[in-house]
């Protein structure tokens, strides 16, 4: 996607982790997982039914674990990276910052995010950055149950008129926002990352794969996500460049609440 | 200057950390659960390095396990001037196949928790029924799913939700 800038020459023998933009890529992924994990944790004890309560909070725990593993690739002080940065230093996509306290919104966001994650982790599973590849393969194994959960519920609900009437408008609202997941983080050139083997599929192709998966899942309802409209209007949200949405401040305050009471607290 | 780990210390640490029990199942050791991967020396022989395999990346017990392992290792080399390094490794990946048969039997008998092996069916820990029906991937801990036994009509917790990780070339060997 980011093919407007010059592709930086890559030393074939260099450390893949030192590739231009590789750290920003991992940081963006970690920030996404941190925010989505924190937001899903809101459902503890208030899920619409017991099994869903357990599912959403288990998934929350998994995503926070993925965030921790990713931050761990960048340095030892995971708490400082997760909680100690200024808002503009976070690179998460805006869709991950949304509270989604309506369960239908959470389900649609969960489906969009976890399908996107599957595409994204798959592009990292054979990464030349070996420890990143290992985390990706580990995470992919866990993501399968997340995806089964999201698609299972969505399939069942889209068999009813009420479900269709309720859920499809949420796709109009959330799908265009979710495509930001595949925007290049600032300072990140996917040409350089592909050339160095850090990712095996560029952001544009990842986006196309994800749009196919989402489109296929909704095809039986006759609904087509409004990608074209989103493309035409595409004013970048800027999450990957450090611009935070209106929801971030409250989310961040909640995340650092324990640390602000006890600065010696650890993850 | 690196000091060499005295002969026998690595073996003593290995023996000691093998006895560390899991916080969730306090009668079962981390060795039996397949969480303990390797004990050896590193940094040119000056450090005892203990490698652990996390069951799930987000498992909240990981820090407790690392703390218990560190304490057990320190106790084993009391008096010897060596450094201890406890790390969680991403490779290999933990699967339920790493659980020792004796531990799987214990979990079934004492906790009514079944273990599903890779490419093998799980049986009901209560009645032995083999027709368990999947109910939810998400049970009371991240590594346990919820199933239902139609034979004895009981809900059953099953360890083995984590599927084998895939790369483009197929399953990654454990």
PDB file of C-alpha atoms in Angstrom, chain A:
ATOM      1  CA  UNK A   1       0.000   0.000   0.000  1.00  0.00           C
ATOM      2  CA  UNK A   2       2.780   2.352   0.924  1.00  0.00           C
ATOM      3  CA  UNK A   3       4.379   2.352  -2.506  1.00  0.00           C
ATOM      4  CA  UNK A   4       4.646   6.105  -2.952  1.00  0.00           C
ATOM      5  CA  UNK A   5       7.857   6.507  -0.973  1.00  0.00           C
ATOM      6  CA  UNK A   6      11.222   5.169  -2.010  1.00  0.00           C
ATOM      7  CA  UNK A   7      11.891   1.607  -0.946  1.00  0.00           C
ATOM      8  CA  UNK A   8      14.917   1.563   1.274  1.00  0.00           C
ATOM      9  CA  UNK A   9      17.686  -0.765   0.205  1.00  0.00           C
ATOM     10  CA  UNK A  10      17.902  -3.720   2.544  1.00  0.00           C
ATOM     11  CA  UNK A  11      21.057  -5.522   3.490  1.00  0.00           C
ATOM     12  CA  UNK A  12      20.264  -9.178   2.811  1.00  0.00           C
ATOM     13  CA  UNK A  13      22.402 -10.290   5.721  1.00  0.00           C
ATOM     14  CA  UNK A  14      21.046  -7.692   8.181  1.00  0.00           C
ATOM     15  CA  UNK A  15      18.964  -8.457  11.248  1.00  0.00           C
ATOM     16  CA  UNK A  16      15.308  -8.484  10.084  1.00  0.00           C
ATOM     17  CA  UNK A  17      14.291  -6.792  13.354  1.00  0.00           C
ATOM     18  CA  UNK A  18      16.344  -3.756  12.279  1.00  0.00           C
ATOM     19  CA  UNK A  19      14.450  -3.378   9.000  1.00  0.00           C
ATOM     20  CA  UNK A  20      13.034   0.106   8.528  1.00  0.00           C
ATOM     21  CA  UNK A  21       9.560   0.125  10.077  1.00  0.00           C
ATOM     22  CA  UNK A  22       9.699  -3.353  11.616  1.00  0.00           C
ATOM     23  CA  UNK A  23       9.533  -2.014  15.165  1.00  0.00           C
ATOM     24  CA  UNK A  24       6.671   0.352  14.302  1.00  0.00           C
ATOM     25  CA  UNK A  25       4.805  -2.583  12.745  1.00  0.00           C
ATOM     26  CA  UNK A  26       5.141  -4.644  15.924  1.00  0.00           C
ATOM     27  CA  UNK A  27       4.253  -1.641  18.094  1.00  0.00           C
ATOM     28  CA  UNK A  28       1.079  -1.003  16.079  1.00  0.00           C
ATOM     29  CA  UNK A  29       0.053  -4.656  16.414  1.00  0.00           C
ATOM     30  CA  UNK A  30       0.777  -4.641  20.139  1.00  0.00           C
ATOM     31  CA  UNK A  31      -1.183  -1.412  20.660  1.00  0.00           C
ATOM     32  CA  UNK A  32      -4.167  -2.881  18.779  1.00  0.00           C
ATOM     33  CA  UNK A  33      -4.101  -5.976  20.984  1.00  0.00           C
ATOM     34  CA  UNK A  34      -3.742  -3.919  24.152  1.00  0.00           C
ATOM     35  CA  UNK A  35      -6.749  -1.701  23.359  1.00  0.00           C
ATOM     36  CA  UNK A  36      -8.975  -4.507  22.089  1.00  0.00           C
ATOM     37  CA  UNK A  37      -8.068  -6.644  25.121  1.00  0.00           C
ATOM     38  CA  UNK A  38      -8.838  -3.802  27.488  1.00  0.00           C
ATOM     39  CA  UNK A  39     -12.155  -3.059  25.765  1.00  0.00           C
ATOM     40  CA  UNK A  40     -13.277  -6.703  25.731  1.00  0.00           C
ATOM     41  CA  UNK A  41     -12.471  -6.940  29.436  1.00  0.00           C
ATOM     42  CA  UNK A  42     -15.337  -4.499  30.036  1.00  0.00           C
ATOM     43  CA  UNK A  43     -17.721  -7.457  29.504  1.00  0.00           C
ATOM     44  CA  UNK A  44     -16.681  -9.194  32.737  1.00  0.00           C
ATOM     45  CA  UNK A  45     -19.930 -10.040  34.555  1.00  0.00           C
ATOM     46  CA  UNK A  46     -22.147  -8.092  32.151  1.00  0.00           C
ATOM     47  CA  UNK A  47     -22.148 -10.387  29.085  1.00  0.00           C
ATOM     48  CA  UNK A  48     -25.618 -11.173  27.698  1.00  0.00           C
ATOM     49  CA  UNK A  49     -25.292 -14.824  28.787  1.00  0.00           C
ATOM     50  CA  UNK A  50     -22.800 -16.730  30.933  1.00  0.00           C
ATOM     51  CA  UNK A  51     -20.951 -18.496  28.125  1.00  0.00           C
ATOM     52  CA  UNK A  52     -20.542 -15.198  26.286  1.00  0.00           C
ATOM     53  CA  UNK A  53     -19.227 -13.541  29.416  1.00  0.00           C
ATOM     54  CA  UNK A  54     -16.548 -16.250  29.664  1.00  0.00           C
ATOM     55  CA  UNK A  55     -15.813 -16.161  25.941  1.00  0.00           C
ATOM     56  CA  UNK A  56     -15.307 -12.403  25.636  1.00  0.00           C
ATOM     57  CA  UNK A  57     -13.181 -12.190  28.748  1.00  0.00           C
ATOM     58  CA  UNK A  58     -11.100 -15.236  27.754  1.00  0.00           C
ATOM     59  CA  UNK A  59     -10.512 -13.603  24.385  1.00  0.00           C
ATOM     60  CA  UNK A  60      -9.624 -10.382  26.192  1.00  0.00           C
ATOM     61  CA  UNK A  61      -7.036 -12.285  28.211  1.00  0.00           C
ATOM     62  CA  UNK A  62      -5.619 -13.882  25.053  1.00  0.00           C
ATOM     63  CA  UNK A  63      -5.322 -10.516  23.273  1.00  0.00           C
ATOM     64  CA  UNK A  64      -3.583  -8.939  26.267  1.00  0.00           C
ATOM     65  CA  UNK A  65      -1.213 -11.904  26.242  1.00  0.00           C
ATOM     66  CA  UNK A  66      -0.489 -11.249  22.561  1.00  0.00           C
ATOM     67  CA  UNK A  67       0.171  -7.581  23.338  1.00  0.00           C
ATOM     68  CA  UNK A  68       2.592  -8.580  26.058  1.00  0.00           C
ATOM     69  CA  UNK A  69       4.442 -11.028  23.777  1.00  0.00           C
ATOM     70  CA  UNK A  70       4.724  -8.356  21.068  1.00  0.00           C
ATOM     71  CA  UNK A  71       5.940  -5.609  23.411  1.00  0.00           C
ATOM     72  CA  UNK A  72       8.412  -8.184  24.723  1.00  0.00           C
ATOM     73  CA  UNK A  73       9.983  -8.350  21.249  1.00  0.00           C
ATOM     74  CA  UNK A  74      10.786  -4.643  21.484  1.00  0.00           C
ATOM     75  CA  UNK A  75      12.295  -4.419  24.954  1.00  0.00           C
ATOM     76  CA  UNK A  76      12.226  -5.583  28.542  1.00  0.00           C
ATOM     77  CA  UNK A  77      10.079  -2.886  30.150  1.00  0.00           C
ATOM     78  CA  UNK A  78       6.694  -4.045  28.924  1.00  0.00           C
ATOM     79  CA  UNK A  79       4.790  -1.859  31.387  1.00  0.00           C
ATOM     80  CA  UNK A  80       6.530   1.284  30.161  1.00  0.00           C
ATOM     81  CA  UNK A  81       5.662   0.423  26.575  1.00  0.00           C
ATOM     82  CA  UNK A  82       2.064  -0.532  27.319  1.00  0.00           C
ATOM     83  CA  UNK A  83       1.210   2.241  29.752  1.00  0.00           C
ATOM     84  CA  UNK A  84       3.977   4.808  29.863  1.00  0.00           C
ATOM     85  CA  UNK A  85       3.787   6.466  26.463  1.00  0.00           C
ATOM     86  CA  UNK A  86       2.120   9.682  25.410  1.00  0.00           C
ATOM     87  CA  UNK A  87      -1.178   9.253  23.492  1.00  0.00           C
ATOM     88  CA  UNK A  88       0.410  10.351  20.201  1.00  0.00           C
ATOM     89  CA  UNK A  89       3.026   7.620  20.567  1.00  0.00           C
ATOM     90  CA  UNK A  90       0.400   4.866  20.340  1.00  0.00           C
ATOM     91  CA  UNK A  91      -0.151   3.498  16.836  1.00  0.00           C
ATOM     92  CA  UNK A  92      -3.398   1.546  17.290  1.00  0.00           C
ATOM     93  CA  UNK A  93      -6.243   1.565  14.765  1.00  0.00           C
ATOM     94  CA  UNK A  94      -9.280   3.578  15.875  1.00  0.00           C
ATOM     95  CA  UNK A  95     -11.593   0.555  15.692  1.00  0.00           C
ATOM     96  CA  UNK A  96      -9.722  -0.935  18.664  1.00  0.00           C
ATOM     97  CA  UNK A  97     -10.371   2.164  20.786  1.00  0.00           C
ATOM     98  CA  UNK A  98     -14.178   2.029  20.421  1.00  0.00           C
ATOM     99  CA  UNK A  99     -15.900   1.072  23.677  1.00  0.00           C
ATOM    100  CA  UNK A 100     -18.676  -0.952  21.901  1.00  0.00           C
ATOM    101  CA  UNK A 101     -20.781  -1.299  25.042  1.00  0.00           C
ATOM    102  CA  UNK A 102     -23.633  -2.520  22.880  1.00  0.00           C
ATOM    103  CA  UNK A 103     -23.128  -6.278  22.489  1.00  0.00           C
ATOM    104  CA  UNK A 104     -24.077  -6.287  18.783  1.00  0.00           C
ATOM    105  CA  UNK A 105     -21.380  -3.678  18.155  1.00  0.00           C
ATOM    106  CA  UNK A 106     -18.891  -5.774  20.084  1.00  0.00           C
ATOM    107  CA  UNK A 107     -19.787  -8.844  18.015  1.00  0.00           C
ATOM    108  CA  UNK A 108     -19.406  -7.029  14.681  1.00  0.00           C
ATOM    109  CA  UNK A 109     -16.139  -5.393  15.758  1.00  0.00           C
ATOM    110  CA  UNK A 110     -14.917  -8.766  17.109  1.00  0.00           C
ATOM    111  CA  UNK A 111     -15.661 -10.426  13.752  1.00  0.00           C
ATOM    112  CA  UNK A 112     -13.993  -7.647  11.741  1.00  0.00           C
ATOM    113  CA  UNK A 113     -10.969  -7.500  14.020  1.00  0.00           C
ATOM    114  CA  UNK A 114     -10.377 -11.225  14.374  1.00  0.00           C
ATOM    115  CA  UNK A 115     -10.698 -11.898  10.647  1.00  0.00           C
ATOM    116  CA  UNK A 116      -8.200  -9.076  10.095  1.00  0.00           C
ATOM    117  CA  UNK A 117      -5.898 -10.519  12.734  1.00  0.00           C
ATOM    118  CA  UNK A 118      -5.920 -13.919  11.090  1.00  0.00           C
ATOM    119  CA  UNK A 119      -4.776 -12.352   7.808  1.00  0.00           C
ATOM    120  CA  UNK A 120      -2.190 -10.243   9.593  1.00  0.00           C
ATOM    121  CA  UNK A 121      -0.701 -13.047  11.722  1.00  0.00           C
ATOM    122  CA  UNK A 122      -0.598 -15.301   8.653  1.00  0.00           C
ATOM    123  CA  UNK A 123       1.571 -12.710   6.901  1.00  0.00           C
ATOM    124  CA  UNK A 124       3.980 -12.931   9.863  1.00  0.00           C
ATOM    125  CA  UNK A 125       3.965 -16.698  10.511  1.00  0.00           C
ATOM    126  CA  UNK A 126       6.988 -17.276   8.280  1.00  0.00           C
ATOM    127  CA  UNK A 127       8.696 -13.986   9.128  1.00  0.00           C
ATOM    128  CA  UNK A 128      12.458 -13.675   8.746  1.00  0.00           C
ATOM    129  CA  UNK A 129      12.318 -12.032  12.210  1.00  0.00           C
ATOM    130  CA  UNK A 130      12.254 -15.428  13.846  1.00  0.00           C
ATOM    131  CA  UNK A 131      10.927 -14.517  17.271  1.00  0.00           C
ATOM    132  CA  UNK A 132       8.134 -12.487  15.640  1.00  0.00           C
ATOM    133  CA  UNK A 133       7.251 -15.504  13.477  1.00  0.00           C
ATOM    134  CA  UNK A 134       7.140 -17.700  16.591  1.00  0.00           C
ATOM    135  CA  UNK A 135       4.741 -15.283  18.340  1.00  0.00           C
ATOM    136  CA  UNK A 136       2.581 -15.145  15.204  1.00  0.00           C
ATOM    137  CA  UNK A 137       2.315 -18.931  14.932  1.00  0.00           C
ATOM    138  CA  UNK A 138       1.550 -19.144  18.633  1.00  0.00           C
ATOM    139  CA  UNK A 139      -1.112 -16.452  18.348  1.00  0.00           C
ATOM    140  CA  UNK A 140      -2.671 -17.980  15.223  1.00  0.00           C
ATOM    141  CA  UNK A 141      -3.341 -21.182  17.141  1.00  0.00           C
ATOM    142  CA  UNK A 142      -5.251 -19.169  19.755  1.00  0.00           C
ATOM    143  CA  UNK A 143      -7.020 -16.979  17.201  1.00  0.00           C
ATOM    144  CA  UNK A 144      -8.765 -19.945  15.645  1.00  0.00           C
ATOM    145  CA  UNK A 145     -11.062 -20.287  18.623  1.00  0.00           C
ATOM    146  CA  UNK A 146     -11.734 -16.519  18.567  1.00  0.00           C
ATOM    147  CA  UNK A 147     -12.730 -16.713  14.937  1.00  0.00           C
ATOM    148  CA  UNK A 148     -14.904 -19.776  15.521  1.00  0.00           C
ATOM    149  CA  UNK A 149     -16.675 -17.856  18.268  1.00  0.00           C
ATOM    150  CA  UNK A 150     -17.271 -14.734  16.145  1.00  0.00           C
ATOM    151  CA  UNK A 151     -18.339 -16.534  12.977  1.00  0.00           C
ATOM    152  CA  UNK A 152     -20.504 -19.029  14.878  1.00  0.00           C
ATOM    153  CA  UNK A 153     -22.588 -16.302  16.503  1.00  0.00           C
ATOM    154  CA  UNK A 154     -22.702 -14.133  13.407  1.00  0.00           C
ATOM    155  CA  UNK A 155     -23.855 -17.035  11.209  1.00  0.00           C
ATOM    156  CA  UNK A 156     -26.658 -17.886  13.578  1.00  0.00           C
ATOM    157  CA  UNK A 157     -27.830 -14.315  14.020  1.00  0.00           C
ATOM    158  CA  UNK A 158     -27.757 -13.563  10.294  1.00  0.00           C
ATOM    159  CA  UNK A 159     -30.283 -16.372   9.745  1.00  0.00           C
ATOM    160  CA  UNK A 160     -32.958 -14.249  11.392  1.00  0.00           C
ATOM    161  CA  UNK A 161     -34.653 -11.110  10.061  1.00  0.00           C
ATOM    162  CA  UNK A 162     -34.111  -9.361  13.376  1.00  0.00           C
ATOM    163  CA  UNK A 163     -30.424 -10.226  13.313  1.00  0.00           C
ATOM    164  CA  UNK A 164     -30.012  -8.968   9.766  1.00  0.00           C
ATOM    165  CA  UNK A 165     -31.866  -5.731  10.526  1.00  0.00           C
ATOM    166  CA  UNK A 166     -29.765  -5.132  13.607  1.00  0.00           C
ATOM    167  CA  UNK A 167     -26.307  -6.241  12.479  1.00  0.00           C
ATOM    168  CA  UNK A 168     -25.926  -5.112   8.870  1.00  0.00           C
ATOM    169  CA  UNK A 169     -26.160  -1.379   9.642  1.00  0.00           C
ATOM    170  CA  UNK A 170     -23.325  -1.929  12.104  1.00  0.00           C
ATOM    171  CA  UNK A 171     -21.185  -3.257   9.264  1.00  0.00           C
ATOM    172  CA  UNK A 172     -21.871  -0.012   7.359  1.00  0.00           C
ATOM    173  CA  UNK A 173     -20.563   1.866  10.360  1.00  0.00           C
ATOM    174  CA  UNK A 174     -17.642  -0.317  11.473  1.00  0.00           C
ATOM    175  CA  UNK A 175     -16.242  -2.015   8.345  1.00  0.00           C
ATOM    176  CA  UNK A 176     -14.859   1.204   6.799  1.00  0.00           C
ATOM    177  CA  UNK A 177     -13.254   2.049  10.123  1.00  0.00           C
ATOM    178  CA  UNK A 178     -11.790  -1.444  10.481  1.00  0.00           C
ATOM    179  CA  UNK A 179      -9.916  -1.201   7.196  1.00  0.00           C
ATOM    180  CA  UNK A 180      -7.506   1.152   8.939  1.00  0.00           C
ATOM    181  CA  UNK A 181      -6.037  -1.992  10.527  1.00  0.00           C
ATOM    182  CA  UNK A 182      -4.151  -2.445   7.254  1.00  0.00           C
ATOM    183  CA  UNK A 183      -2.820   1.113   7.041  1.00  0.00           C
ATOM    184  CA  UNK A 184       0.949   1.354   7.271  1.00  0.00           C
ATOM    185  CA  UNK A 185       2.168   2.635  10.637  1.00  0.00           C
ATOM    186  CA  UNK A 186       4.183   5.848  10.399  1.00  0.00           C
ATOM    187  CA  UNK A 187       7.711   5.233   9.323  1.00  0.00           C
ATOM    188  CA  UNK A 188       6.748   1.849   7.927  1.00  0.00           C
ATOM    189  CA  UNK A 189       7.319   0.913   4.306  1.00  0.00           C
ATOM    190  CA  UNK A 190       5.822  -2.445   3.464  1.00  0.00           C
ATOM    191  CA  UNK A 191       8.085  -2.671   0.434  1.00  0.00           C
ATOM    192  CA  UNK A 192      11.095  -2.785   2.722  1.00  0.00           C
ATOM    193  CA  UNK A 193       9.366  -5.193   5.115  1.00  0.00           C
ATOM    194  CA  UNK A 194       8.443  -7.598   2.307  1.00  0.00           C
ATOM    195  CA  UNK A 195      11.932  -7.336   0.781  1.00  0.00           C
ATOM    196  CA  UNK A 196      13.478  -8.232   4.136  1.00  0.00           C
ATOM    197  CA  UNK A 197      10.982 -11.060   4.651  1.00  0.00           C
ATOM    198  CA  UNK A 198       9.598  -9.537   7.875  1.00  0.00           C
ATOM    199  CA  UNK A 199       6.110  -9.817   6.341  1.00  0.00           C
ATOM    200  CA  UNK A 200       5.321 -12.233   3.518  1.00  0.00           C
ATOM    201  CA  UNK A 201       2.371 -10.259   2.121  1.00  0.00           C
ATOM    202  CA  UNK A 202       2.133  -6.473   1.706  1.00  0.00           C
ATOM    203  CA  UNK A 203      -0.576  -4.411   3.419  1.00  0.00           C
ATOM    204  CA  UNK A 204      -2.584  -3.922   0.210  1.00  0.00           C
ATOM    205  CA  UNK A 205      -2.845  -7.657  -0.384  1.00  0.00           C
ATOM    206  CA  UNK A 206      -3.651  -8.286   3.265  1.00  0.00           C
ATOM    207  CA  UNK A 207      -6.491  -5.752   2.990  1.00  0.00           C
ATOM    208  CA  UNK A 208      -7.829  -7.449  -0.143  1.00  0.00           C
ATOM    209  CA  UNK A 209      -7.734 -10.887   1.507  1.00  0.00           C
ATOM    210  CA  UNK A 210      -9.599  -9.542   4.531  1.00  0.00           C
ATOM    211  CA  UNK A 211     -12.243  -7.816   2.393  1.00  0.00           C
ATOM    212  CA  UNK A 212     -12.847 -11.142   0.605  1.00  0.00           C
ATOM    213  CA  UNK A 213     -13.288 -12.984   3.913  1.00  0.00           C
ATOM    214  CA  UNK A 214     -15.728 -10.360   5.222  1.00  0.00           C
ATOM    215  CA  UNK A 215     -17.605 -10.222   1.917  1.00  0.00           C
ATOM    216  CA  UNK A 216     -17.925 -14.038   1.775  1.00  0.00           C
ATOM    217  CA  UNK A 217     -19.240 -14.237   5.329  1.00  0.00           C
ATOM    218  CA  UNK A 218     -22.006 -11.738   4.522  1.00  0.00           C
ATOM    219  CA  UNK A 219     -22.759 -12.882   0.964  1.00  0.00           C
ATOM    220  CA  UNK A 220     -25.743 -15.052   1.921  1.00  0.00           C
ATOM    221  CA  UNK A 221     -27.561 -11.993   3.214  1.00  0.00           C
ATOM    222  CA  UNK A 222     -27.060 -10.226  -0.144  1.00  0.00           C
ATOM    223  CA  UNK A 223     -25.206  -7.461   1.671  1.00  0.00           C
ATOM    224  CA  UNK A 224     -22.022  -5.990   0.274  1.00  0.00           C
ATOM    225  CA  UNK A 225     -19.790  -3.962   2.587  1.00  0.00           C
ATOM    226  CA  UNK A 226     -19.478  -0.411   1.297  1.00  0.00           C
ATOM    227  CA  UNK A 227     -15.763  -0.588   0.564  1.00  0.00           C
ATOM    228  CA  UNK A 228     -16.070   1.552  -2.560  1.00  0.00           C
ATOM    229  CA  UNK A 229     -17.750   4.403  -0.677  1.00  0.00           C
ATOM    230  CA  UNK A 230     -15.120   4.114   2.017  1.00  0.00           C
ATOM    231  CA  UNK A 231     -12.380   4.260  -0.619  1.00  0.00           C
ATOM    232  CA  UNK A 232     -13.853   7.395  -2.179  1.00  0.00           C
ATOM    233  CA  UNK A 233     -14.160   9.125   1.144  1.00  0.00           C
ATOM    234  CA  UNK A 234     -10.914   7.736   2.438  1.00  0.00           C
ATOM    235  CA  UNK A 235      -9.702  10.449   4.711  1.00  0.00           C
ATOM    236  CA  UNK A 236      -7.172   8.532   6.756  1.00  0.00           C
ATOM    237  CA  UNK A 237      -8.190   8.197  10.399  1.00  0.00           C
ATOM    238  CA  UNK A 238      -4.561   8.561  11.353  1.00  0.00           C
ATOM    239  CA  UNK A 239      -4.500   6.033  14.171  1.00  0.00           C
ATOM    240  CA  UNK A 240      -1.378   4.473  12.700  1.00  0.00           C
ATOM    241  CA  UNK A 241       0.256   7.908  12.631  1.00  0.00           C
ATOM    242  CA  UNK A 242      -0.419   8.625  16.294  1.00  0.00           C
ATOM    243  CA  UNK A 243      -3.727  10.490  15.997  1.00  0.00           C
ATOM    244  CA  UNK A 244      -5.985   9.228  18.771  1.00  0.00           C
ATOM    245  CA  UNK A 245      -9.778   9.001  18.622  1.00  0.00           C
ATOM    246  CA  UNK A 246     -12.072  10.670  21.149  1.00  0.00           C
ATOM    247  CA  UNK A 247     -12.379   7.346  23.008  1.00  0.00           C
ATOM    248  CA  UNK A 248      -8.695   6.877  23.720  1.00  0.00           C
ATOM    249  CA  UNK A 249      -8.349   9.165  26.722  1.00  0.00           C
ATOM    250  CA  UNK A 250     -10.940   7.299  28.806  1.00  0.00           C
ATOM    251  CA  UNK A 251      -9.552   3.922  27.730  1.00  0.00           C
ATOM    252  CA  UNK A 252      -6.003   4.944  28.592  1.00  0.00           C
ATOM    253  CA  UNK A 253      -7.061   6.373  31.956  1.00  0.00           C
ATOM    254  CA  UNK A 254      -8.650   3.030  32.787  1.00  0.00           C
ATOM    255  CA  UNK A 255      -5.541   1.116  31.705  1.00  0.00           C
ATOM    256  CA  UNK A 256      -3.187   3.147  33.863  1.00  0.00           C
ATOM    257  CA  UNK A 257      -5.515   3.359  36.868  1.00  0.00           C
ATOM    258  CA  UNK A 258      -3.628   0.750  38.902  1.00  0.00           C
ATOM    259  CA  UNK A 259      -0.229   2.162  37.960  1.00  0.00           C
ATOM    260  CA  UNK A 260      -1.292   5.649  38.992  1.00  0.00           C
ATOM    261  CA  UNK A 261      -2.183   4.330  42.450  1.00  0.00           C
ATOM    262  CA  UNK A 262       0.917   2.129  42.746  1.00  0.00           C
ATOM    263  CA  UNK A 263       3.758   3.035  40.371  1.00  0.00           C
ATOM    264  CA  UNK A 264       5.607  -0.149  41.344  1.00  0.00           C
ATOM    265  CA  UNK A 265       2.758  -2.384  40.094  1.00  0.00           C
ATOM    266  CA  UNK A 266       3.732  -4.761  37.289  1.00  0.00           C
ATOM    267  CA  UNK A 267       1.696  -6.295  34.434  1.00  0.00           C
TER     268      UNK A 267
END
